[in-house]
Amino acid sequence: MVNIQKLKYKESLKDKCGIFGIYGKGQDVARISFFGLYSLQHRGQEGAGITVTDGKCFKSVKGLGLVSSVFNEEKINSLKGFASIGHTRYSTTGGNKLCNVQPVVLDLKDDNFALAHNGNIINAMDLAHELPPDVKLSSTSDTEIMGWVIKNSTGKNWEEKILTSFNKFQGAFSMIVLTKNKLIAFRDTYGFRPLVLGKLNKSYIACSETCALDTVGAKFIREVAPGEIVVIDERGIQTVGKVKSTKKSFCLFEYVYLARPDSVFNKQLVHLVRQRSGEILAHESPVGADMVVAVPDSGTSAAIGYSKASGIPYGEVLIKNRYIGRTFIQPEQHIRDMGVRIKFNPLKEIVNGKRIIIVDDSIVRGTTMKKIVKMLRNCGAKKVHIRVCSPPVTDPCYFGIDTPDKNKLIASHMNVKQIEKFIGADSLAYLSLEGLKKASRVNPNQLCTSCFDGKYPMPVQGGFRKDVFETII
Ligand code: AMP
């Protein structure tokens, strides 16, 4: 148990997660959730869990690691019910503990309540201190605090309680909650993180990305609007609350890196946004070369666009080991370093003697690109030009993406020329923010661009990340 009075902030853990919920009488909801989570694996690889209800009790299976290692046939079969929610978790140092794997279940005996959250609220500790003293937290996640705040709010049912507590939460939350007999999905008024709705025969689904709907064979219905609360039960999907959204701020980085290329947000297919960003970058920063290559898979769509617009042929040069996962996911720097080496193997014969343009979605710390450039040079590349299909990442995210602290972001303390030198490239160019916004085709006033320009859509307490905390021992 975590003693609320002894909580203190800890500036490391943040969540960039995938969530999936289904209401479907007569369906194997746990198995569908499993496949849904499987397709959202890219949003979090450190832990996964599914909670189901049979109308009387909840049952959960949770564990650390990939969806495929947490679940097996026996575990999926043990999850019987007609509605379920699931979560894939991504955190950094300190947060990778079983107690923080979601769904978070509030054990309320006759009225259980479980939450699956993507995002980050920035006032979690303030809210924790307002909770009644008898509340005992079992995790160190902001999600559990949100659960208790909702539980202690006024309202004759869960949806009313969610509505009354809604404005207390500052930050990003795309949330699916499970009660004894229904799902409730809601999204903060800024709409930072995605949340979409779909239909599978007579079942209804809420989840992070449309790729999960495609995977389970469901049809996309629409997105949950910023500030909207929907109930999903046997009657289908009903809006039960709308909190006024004064400023929309969809995360531009979802298009750059986080989302899968086959997902659609704001009617824009992520792959095409990335491809357009590559095309725009080719116009903004042309350079002569023999071939355009991608850092797979994050840079592939953009590299195709760069090649198309520049007329320089696209080719494969880096062969990725698809089983090692995202190197970024590893909290420790030395493990990340090793990860880059075992993740990509270059095709030496193709690289040798060529002028290469290497395209990636983003540079964060600079570790990956530096190693890739070195690998290509060792293979005999004549020139290595880097083109990055997003602007320099200068500021940390407080709203649910895991970017490191500001001082670890290479672009926070080096200009483009210095980064070029650090990485060892013949040239380096980033896409302009204007170019990226244009590629997204989303109203530029409705995008969160804070990681690129430090303009946060709400005050972030002087840069102090108030999203997580730990117990003082
Ligand atoms: P680095 O510059 O070495 O820190 O890593 C940059 C690479 O990590 C880019 O190629 C991106 O594809 C990927 N990346 C960017 N942001 C994130 C994130 N929040 N989580 C995981 N990987 C990321």
XYZ file of C-alpha atoms and ligand atoms in Angstrom:
496
model
C 0.000 0.000 0.000
C 1.155 3.517 -0.759
C 0.672 6.115 1.938
C -0.691 9.235 0.253
C 0.762 11.530 2.896
C 4.223 10.323 1.938
C 4.045 10.820 -1.779
C 6.649 12.925 -3.507
C 7.127 13.791 -7.112
C 9.494 11.859 -9.246
C 10.499 13.250 -12.582
C 10.754 10.218 -14.755
C 7.790 8.052 -15.372
C 5.282 8.843 -18.052
C 2.896 6.781 -20.049
C 2.430 6.383 -23.739
C -0.010 3.578 -23.803
C -2.493 1.635 -25.852
C -6.017 1.006 -24.599
C -8.781 -1.251 -25.856
C -12.279 -1.921 -24.532
C -15.149 -4.048 -25.830
C -18.750 -4.632 -24.803
C -20.127 -7.728 -26.484
C -22.592 -10.231 -25.049
C -21.872 -13.736 -26.325
C -18.420 -12.775 -27.598
C -15.033 -13.920 -26.385
C -14.267 -10.382 -25.255
C -10.935 -11.293 -23.648
C -9.638 -12.857 -26.856
C -10.771 -9.873 -28.927
C -9.106 -7.553 -26.413
C -5.945 -9.624 -26.657
C -5.806 -9.144 -30.428
C -6.711 -5.483 -30.027
C -3.858 -4.990 -27.597
C -1.549 -6.968 -29.850
C -2.098 -4.417 -32.580
C -1.482 -1.594 -30.105
C 1.771 -3.133 -28.926
C 3.764 -0.299 -30.487
C 2.222 2.067 -27.913
C 3.736 0.219 -24.971
C 5.878 -2.820 -24.466
C 6.576 -2.978 -20.769
C 3.381 -4.435 -19.447
C -0.094 -5.507 -20.448
C -3.346 -6.430 -18.824
C -6.982 -7.274 -19.435
C -9.885 -7.021 -16.977
C -13.294 -8.578 -17.710
C -16.666 -8.389 -16.032
C -19.353 -11.054 -15.984
C -21.845 -8.697 -14.351
C -20.913 -9.815 -10.844
C -17.153 -9.907 -10.505
C -14.066 -8.658 -12.265
C -11.224 -10.873 -13.284
C -7.838 -9.569 -14.420
C -4.687 -10.959 -15.928
C -1.731 -8.580 -15.894
C 1.984 -8.904 -16.305
C 5.229 -7.258 -17.276
C 6.381 -7.592 -20.871
C 4.830 -7.937 -24.295
C 1.177 -8.803 -24.826
C 2.205 -12.166 -26.279
C 4.272 -13.065 -23.242
C 1.711 -11.933 -20.655
C -1.143 -13.954 -22.166
C -1.484 -17.545 -23.251
C -4.463 -19.689 -24.188
C -5.131 -20.706 -20.604
C -5.067 -17.143 -19.307
C -7.326 -15.864 -22.071
C -9.750 -18.730 -21.408
C -9.844 -17.835 -17.727
C -11.222 -14.388 -18.543
C -14.943 -14.986 -18.983
C -17.415 -12.151 -19.300
C -19.259 -9.849 -21.658
C -17.187 -6.679 -21.391
C -13.501 -6.048 -20.963
C -10.808 -3.416 -21.047
C -7.127 -3.850 -21.769
C -3.946 -1.839 -21.654
C -0.384 -1.957 -22.985
C 1.981 0.066 -20.917
C 5.047 2.091 -21.650
C 7.055 3.768 -18.945
C 10.625 4.700 -18.180
C 12.876 4.055 -15.183
C 11.102 3.492 -11.909
C 7.729 2.901 -13.406
C 8.264 -0.586 -14.680
C 6.607 -2.353 -11.780
C 3.810 -4.882 -11.781
C 1.717 -2.709 -9.462
C 1.600 -0.040 -12.167
C 0.456 -2.362 -14.946
C -3.098 -1.493 -15.951
C -6.066 -1.836 -15.951
C -6.148 -0.298 -12.490
C -8.908 -2.011 -10.522
C -10.550 -0.299 -7.557
C -11.760 -3.149 -5.412
C -15.058 -1.772 -4.168
C -16.667 -5.126 -3.381
C -20.158 -4.688 -4.813
C -19.350 -1.945 -7.316
C -15.941 -2.608 -8.860
C -14.406 -0.095 -11.197
C -11.401 -0.547 -13.521
C -9.526 2.014 -15.595
C -7.296 1.899 -18.679
C -5.619 5.232 -19.332
C -3.529 6.710 -22.106
C -2.049 10.075 -21.238
C -0.807 11.875 -18.223
C -2.426 14.169 -15.757
C -0.150 16.827 -14.342
C -1.919 17.483 -11.028
C -2.087 13.899 -9.766
C -0.372 14.587 -6.485
C -2.476 17.604 -5.635
C -5.514 15.447 -6.232
C -4.049 12.627 -4.156
C -3.692 14.915 -1.175
C -7.349 15.880 -1.415
C -8.477 12.275 -1.134
C -10.007 11.055 2.146
C -7.331 9.754 4.518
C -8.721 6.212 4.485
C -7.944 5.777 0.756
C -5.004 3.432 0.314
C -3.291 3.478 -3.053
C -1.897 0.245 -4.395
C 0.192 1.760 -7.179
C 2.177 4.870 -8.015
C 0.214 5.791 -11.109
C -1.879 8.870 -11.751
C -4.601 6.590 -13.094
C -5.410 5.091 -9.719
C -5.711 8.584 -8.241
C -8.105 9.501 -11.032
C -10.124 6.420 -10.114
C -10.394 7.440 -6.460
C -11.233 11.034 -7.348
C -14.063 9.755 -9.538
C -15.220 7.338 -6.843
C -15.357 10.153 -4.268
C -17.206 12.593 -6.522
C -20.919 13.228 -6.376
C -23.259 11.470 -8.770
C -25.790 8.687 -8.635
C -23.888 6.501 -11.086
C -20.370 6.209 -12.498
C -21.027 8.399 -15.517
C -22.326 11.219 -13.345
C -19.304 10.895 -11.087
C -17.007 11.078 -14.118
C -18.777 14.212 -15.282
C -18.488 15.894 -11.873
C -14.819 15.097 -11.557
C -13.880 15.803 -15.188
C -12.610 19.347 -14.735
C -10.488 18.408 -11.749
C -8.112 16.505 -14.009
C -5.453 18.657 -15.679
C -3.624 17.081 -18.569
C -4.137 14.285 -21.016
C -6.524 11.410 -20.574
C -8.046 9.130 -23.092
C -9.701 6.665 -20.778
C -11.811 3.549 -20.929
C -13.377 2.401 -17.695
C -15.142 -0.820 -16.918
C -17.978 -1.074 -14.437
C -19.935 -4.198 -13.492
C -22.166 -3.897 -16.531
C -20.827 -1.358 -19.008
C -17.891 0.549 -20.451
C -17.464 4.292 -20.197
C -14.992 6.033 -22.518
C -13.937 9.657 -22.231
C -11.328 12.025 -23.508
C -9.904 15.249 -22.056
C -11.164 18.497 -23.529
C -7.913 19.073 -25.454
C -8.069 15.683 -27.151
C -4.317 15.150 -26.767
C -4.406 11.390 -27.210
C -6.564 9.546 -29.694
C -9.661 7.516 -28.804
C -11.824 5.899 -31.452
C -15.069 3.949 -31.497
C -15.987 0.939 -33.597
C -18.526 -1.826 -34.098
C -17.965 -5.540 -34.489
C -21.232 -7.329 -35.297
C -23.315 -6.520 -32.209
C -20.339 -5.553 -30.079
C -18.960 -2.070 -29.535
C -15.344 -1.095 -29.104
C -13.377 1.903 -27.867
C -9.633 1.925 -28.458
C -6.562 4.056 -29.093
C -6.138 3.569 -32.817
C -8.142 2.467 -35.827
C -5.511 -0.185 -36.634
C -6.866 -2.156 -33.655
C -10.378 -1.971 -35.090
C -9.096 -3.256 -38.441
C -7.242 -6.096 -36.748
C -10.296 -7.448 -34.948
C -12.513 -6.932 -38.000
C -14.493 -4.022 -36.545
C -15.815 -1.021 -38.441
C -14.716 2.456 -37.473
C -17.655 4.569 -36.279
C -16.055 7.831 -35.159
C -13.633 9.376 -32.700
C -14.653 10.225 -29.150
C -14.770 14.038 -29.248
C -12.550 16.028 -26.874
C -14.537 16.471 -23.648
C -17.050 13.756 -24.533
C -18.140 10.941 -22.223
C -19.768 7.900 -23.838
C -21.392 4.865 -22.296
C -21.085 1.588 -24.164
C -23.559 -1.155 -23.234
C -26.227 -3.336 -24.835
C -27.905 -0.238 -26.265
C -24.754 0.637 -28.192
C -22.862 3.906 -27.773
C -24.472 6.883 -26.121
C -23.033 10.273 -25.307
C -23.849 10.948 -21.654
C -21.795 14.083 -21.133
C -20.002 16.838 -22.993
C -17.520 19.048 -21.249
C -16.817 22.227 -23.191
C -13.597 22.086 -25.174
C -12.124 25.583 -25.407
C -8.895 24.517 -27.069
C -8.230 21.380 -29.039
C -4.639 20.102 -28.982
C -4.209 16.808 -30.760
C -0.628 15.584 -30.378
C 1.292 16.207 -33.602
C 3.848 13.587 -32.560
C 1.187 10.888 -32.932
C 1.480 11.471 -36.675
C 5.274 11.664 -36.581
C 6.069 8.542 -34.623
C 3.659 7.168 -32.048
C 0.799 5.858 -34.112
C 0.896 2.998 -36.554
C 0.968 4.121 -40.206
C -2.278 2.257 -40.916
C -4.244 4.260 -38.335
C -6.454 7.228 -39.149
C -7.005 10.275 -36.941
C -8.900 13.419 -37.885
C -9.647 11.680 -41.191
C -5.923 11.566 -42.014
C -4.168 8.263 -42.643
C -0.935 8.368 -40.650
C 1.076 6.809 -43.492
C -0.002 9.574 -45.871
C 0.783 12.308 -43.345
C 4.286 10.853 -43.039
C 4.646 10.504 -46.777
C 3.605 14.138 -47.269
C 6.072 15.209 -44.599
C 8.830 13.493 -46.600
C 7.696 15.232 -49.773
C 7.677 18.637 -48.095
C 11.101 18.003 -46.599
C 12.479 17.113 -50.041
C 11.319 20.526 -51.255
C 12.582 22.341 -48.154
C 15.990 20.642 -47.980
C 17.074 19.025 -51.247
C 20.444 17.335 -51.620
C 22.033 15.286 -54.401
C 22.402 11.550 -53.696
C 22.205 8.076 -55.238
C 19.512 6.682 -53.017
C 16.994 7.511 -50.328
C 16.773 5.001 -47.508
C 14.635 4.768 -44.382
C 15.345 3.951 -40.795
C 12.759 1.176 -40.624
C 9.982 1.199 -39.691
C 9.514 4.663 -38.235
C 11.059 6.464 -41.222
C 9.691 4.312 -44.038
C 6.577 6.289 -45.019
C 8.490 9.579 -44.933
C 11.399 8.175 -46.941
C 8.965 7.040 -49.641
C 7.665 10.620 -49.771
C 11.167 12.106 -49.902
C 12.110 9.783 -52.744
C 8.914 10.539 -54.651
C 9.371 14.298 -54.432
C 13.124 14.312 -55.081
C 13.136 11.703 -57.834
C 16.019 9.916 -56.084
C 15.358 6.150 -55.956
C 14.195 4.590 -52.695
C 15.993 1.483 -51.503
C 16.400 -0.800 -48.517
C 19.691 -0.590 -46.730
C 19.001 -1.248 -43.072
C 17.576 -4.656 -42.292
C 15.718 -4.557 -39.053
C 15.444 -7.370 -36.605
C 11.707 -7.098 -36.018
C 11.761 -9.081 -32.805
C 13.780 -6.782 -30.641
C 11.257 -4.001 -30.184
C 11.827 -0.320 -29.783
C 15.288 0.434 -28.487
C 13.956 3.561 -26.854
C 11.867 1.368 -24.647
C 14.892 0.356 -22.609
C 15.383 2.734 -19.725
C 19.100 2.173 -19.307
C 21.413 3.979 -21.730
C 23.914 1.102 -22.082
C 21.126 -1.325 -23.000
C 19.766 1.187 -25.507
C 23.244 1.465 -27.049
C 23.406 -2.276 -27.498
C 19.872 -2.268 -28.845
C 20.743 -0.034 -31.794
C 23.527 -2.398 -32.845
C 21.444 -5.522 -32.720
C 18.397 -3.870 -34.229
C 19.774 -2.890 -37.643
C 22.114 -4.723 -39.957
C 23.210 -2.752 -43.036
C 23.419 -4.222 -46.569
C 27.109 -3.474 -47.139
C 27.167 -4.312 -50.843
C 24.435 -1.797 -51.556
C 25.804 0.985 -49.399
C 29.389 0.760 -50.618
C 30.411 3.761 -52.716
C 26.962 5.427 -52.607
C 25.750 8.835 -51.556
C 22.922 8.020 -49.155
C 20.051 10.119 -47.830
C 18.821 8.495 -44.669
C 15.327 9.490 -43.533
C 13.932 9.081 -40.030
C 10.873 10.399 -38.256
C 12.650 12.147 -35.392
C 15.850 12.608 -33.465
C 15.371 12.632 -29.717
C 18.623 11.974 -27.894
C 20.673 11.499 -31.045
C 21.952 8.066 -29.997
C 20.288 6.076 -32.776
C 21.284 8.287 -35.672
C 24.899 8.619 -34.581
C 25.268 4.857 -34.614
C 23.500 4.448 -37.922
C 25.743 7.005 -39.599
C 28.795 5.215 -38.248
C 27.473 1.884 -39.533
C 26.877 3.305 -42.998
C 30.336 4.861 -43.134
C 31.849 1.519 -42.097
C 30.034 0.011 -45.076
C 31.758 2.437 -47.432
C 29.054 5.080 -47.925
C 30.509 7.993 -49.878
C 28.157 10.539 -48.301
C 25.573 10.261 -45.533
C 22.897 12.942 -45.500
C 20.250 12.884 -42.786
C 16.739 14.134 -43.328
C 14.415 14.158 -40.326
C 10.706 14.414 -40.976
C 9.860 16.479 -37.919
C 11.350 19.609 -36.343
C 13.999 19.345 -33.609
C 12.502 17.942 -30.388
C 13.444 20.657 -27.925
C 11.021 20.234 -25.036
C 9.673 17.341 -22.974
C 6.099 16.184 -23.217
C 3.862 16.409 -20.169
C 0.877 14.889 -21.871
C 1.604 11.248 -22.344
C 4.572 10.752 -24.626
C 7.717 9.487 -23.161
C 10.347 12.012 -24.064
C 13.315 12.281 -21.742
C 14.072 15.265 -19.529
C 14.911 18.429 -21.412
C 18.659 18.165 -20.886
C 18.708 14.762 -22.598
C 17.009 16.100 -25.710
C 19.881 16.821 -28.046
C 18.105 19.732 -29.741
C 17.514 21.476 -26.418
C 21.199 22.360 -26.151
C 22.634 22.014 -29.677
C 21.719 23.753 -32.893
C 21.332 21.859 -36.171
C 24.973 22.380 -37.203
C 26.215 21.121 -33.845
C 23.946 18.060 -34.036
C 25.154 17.390 -37.574
C 28.707 17.387 -36.269
C 27.849 15.275 -33.216
C 26.150 12.664 -35.368
C 28.902 12.774 -37.970
C 26.686 13.363 -41.004
C 27.658 15.171 -44.208
C 24.476 17.157 -43.868
C 21.480 17.234 -41.545
C 18.121 18.910 -42.134
C 14.867 18.811 -40.203
C 11.360 19.425 -41.484
C 10.006 22.843 -40.478
C 7.118 22.991 -38.014
C 5.044 24.733 -40.674
C 5.844 21.910 -43.080
C 4.821 19.255 -40.577
C 1.557 20.992 -39.727
C 0.831 21.283 -43.415
C 1.538 17.572 -43.920
C -0.960 16.692 -41.162
C -3.800 18.595 -42.880
C -5.246 19.201 -39.418
C -6.287 22.730 -38.434
C -2.910 24.038 -37.151
C -4.643 25.736 -34.208
C -5.895 22.370 -33.027
C -2.529 20.648 -32.651
C -0.207 20.289 -29.671
C 3.291 21.169 -30.894
C 4.882 21.674 -27.475
C 7.706 19.150 -27.933
C 8.857 21.193 -30.940
C 8.269 24.738 -29.721
C 7.821 24.590 -25.932
C 4.353 26.141 -26.253
C 2.283 24.069 -23.871
C -1.477 24.326 -24.176
C -1.760 24.628 -20.386
C 0.702 25.761 -17.703
C 3.105 22.985 -16.776
C 4.296 24.381 -13.460
C 7.584 25.884 -14.504
C 8.696 22.768 -16.277
C 8.335 20.618 -13.195
C 6.696 17.422 -14.250
C 3.993 16.741 -11.723
C 2.747 13.568 -13.217
C 4.273 10.910 -11.052
C 5.409 10.419 -7.609
C 6.944 7.841 -5.434
C 6.816 7.022 -1.796
C 9.402 8.528 0.495
C 10.903 5.580 2.286
P 17.276 8.782 -30.197
O 17.511 10.024 -31.014
O 18.409 7.852 -30.192
O 16.837 9.127 -28.817
O 16.090 7.954 -30.839
C 15.282 8.476 -31.799
C 14.450 7.374 -32.362
O 13.531 6.918 -31.378
C 13.658 7.884 -33.546
O 14.116 7.163 -34.639
C 12.243 7.540 -33.266
O 11.808 6.620 -34.232
C 12.213 6.913 -31.895
N 11.384 7.676 -30.952
C 11.050 8.953 -30.966
N 10.287 9.284 -29.910
C 10.109 8.159 -29.199
C 9.383 7.823 -28.016
N 8.708 8.728 -27.324
N 9.434 6.553 -27.591
C 10.121 5.629 -28.264
N 10.818 5.886 -29.386
C 10.828 7.135 -29.862
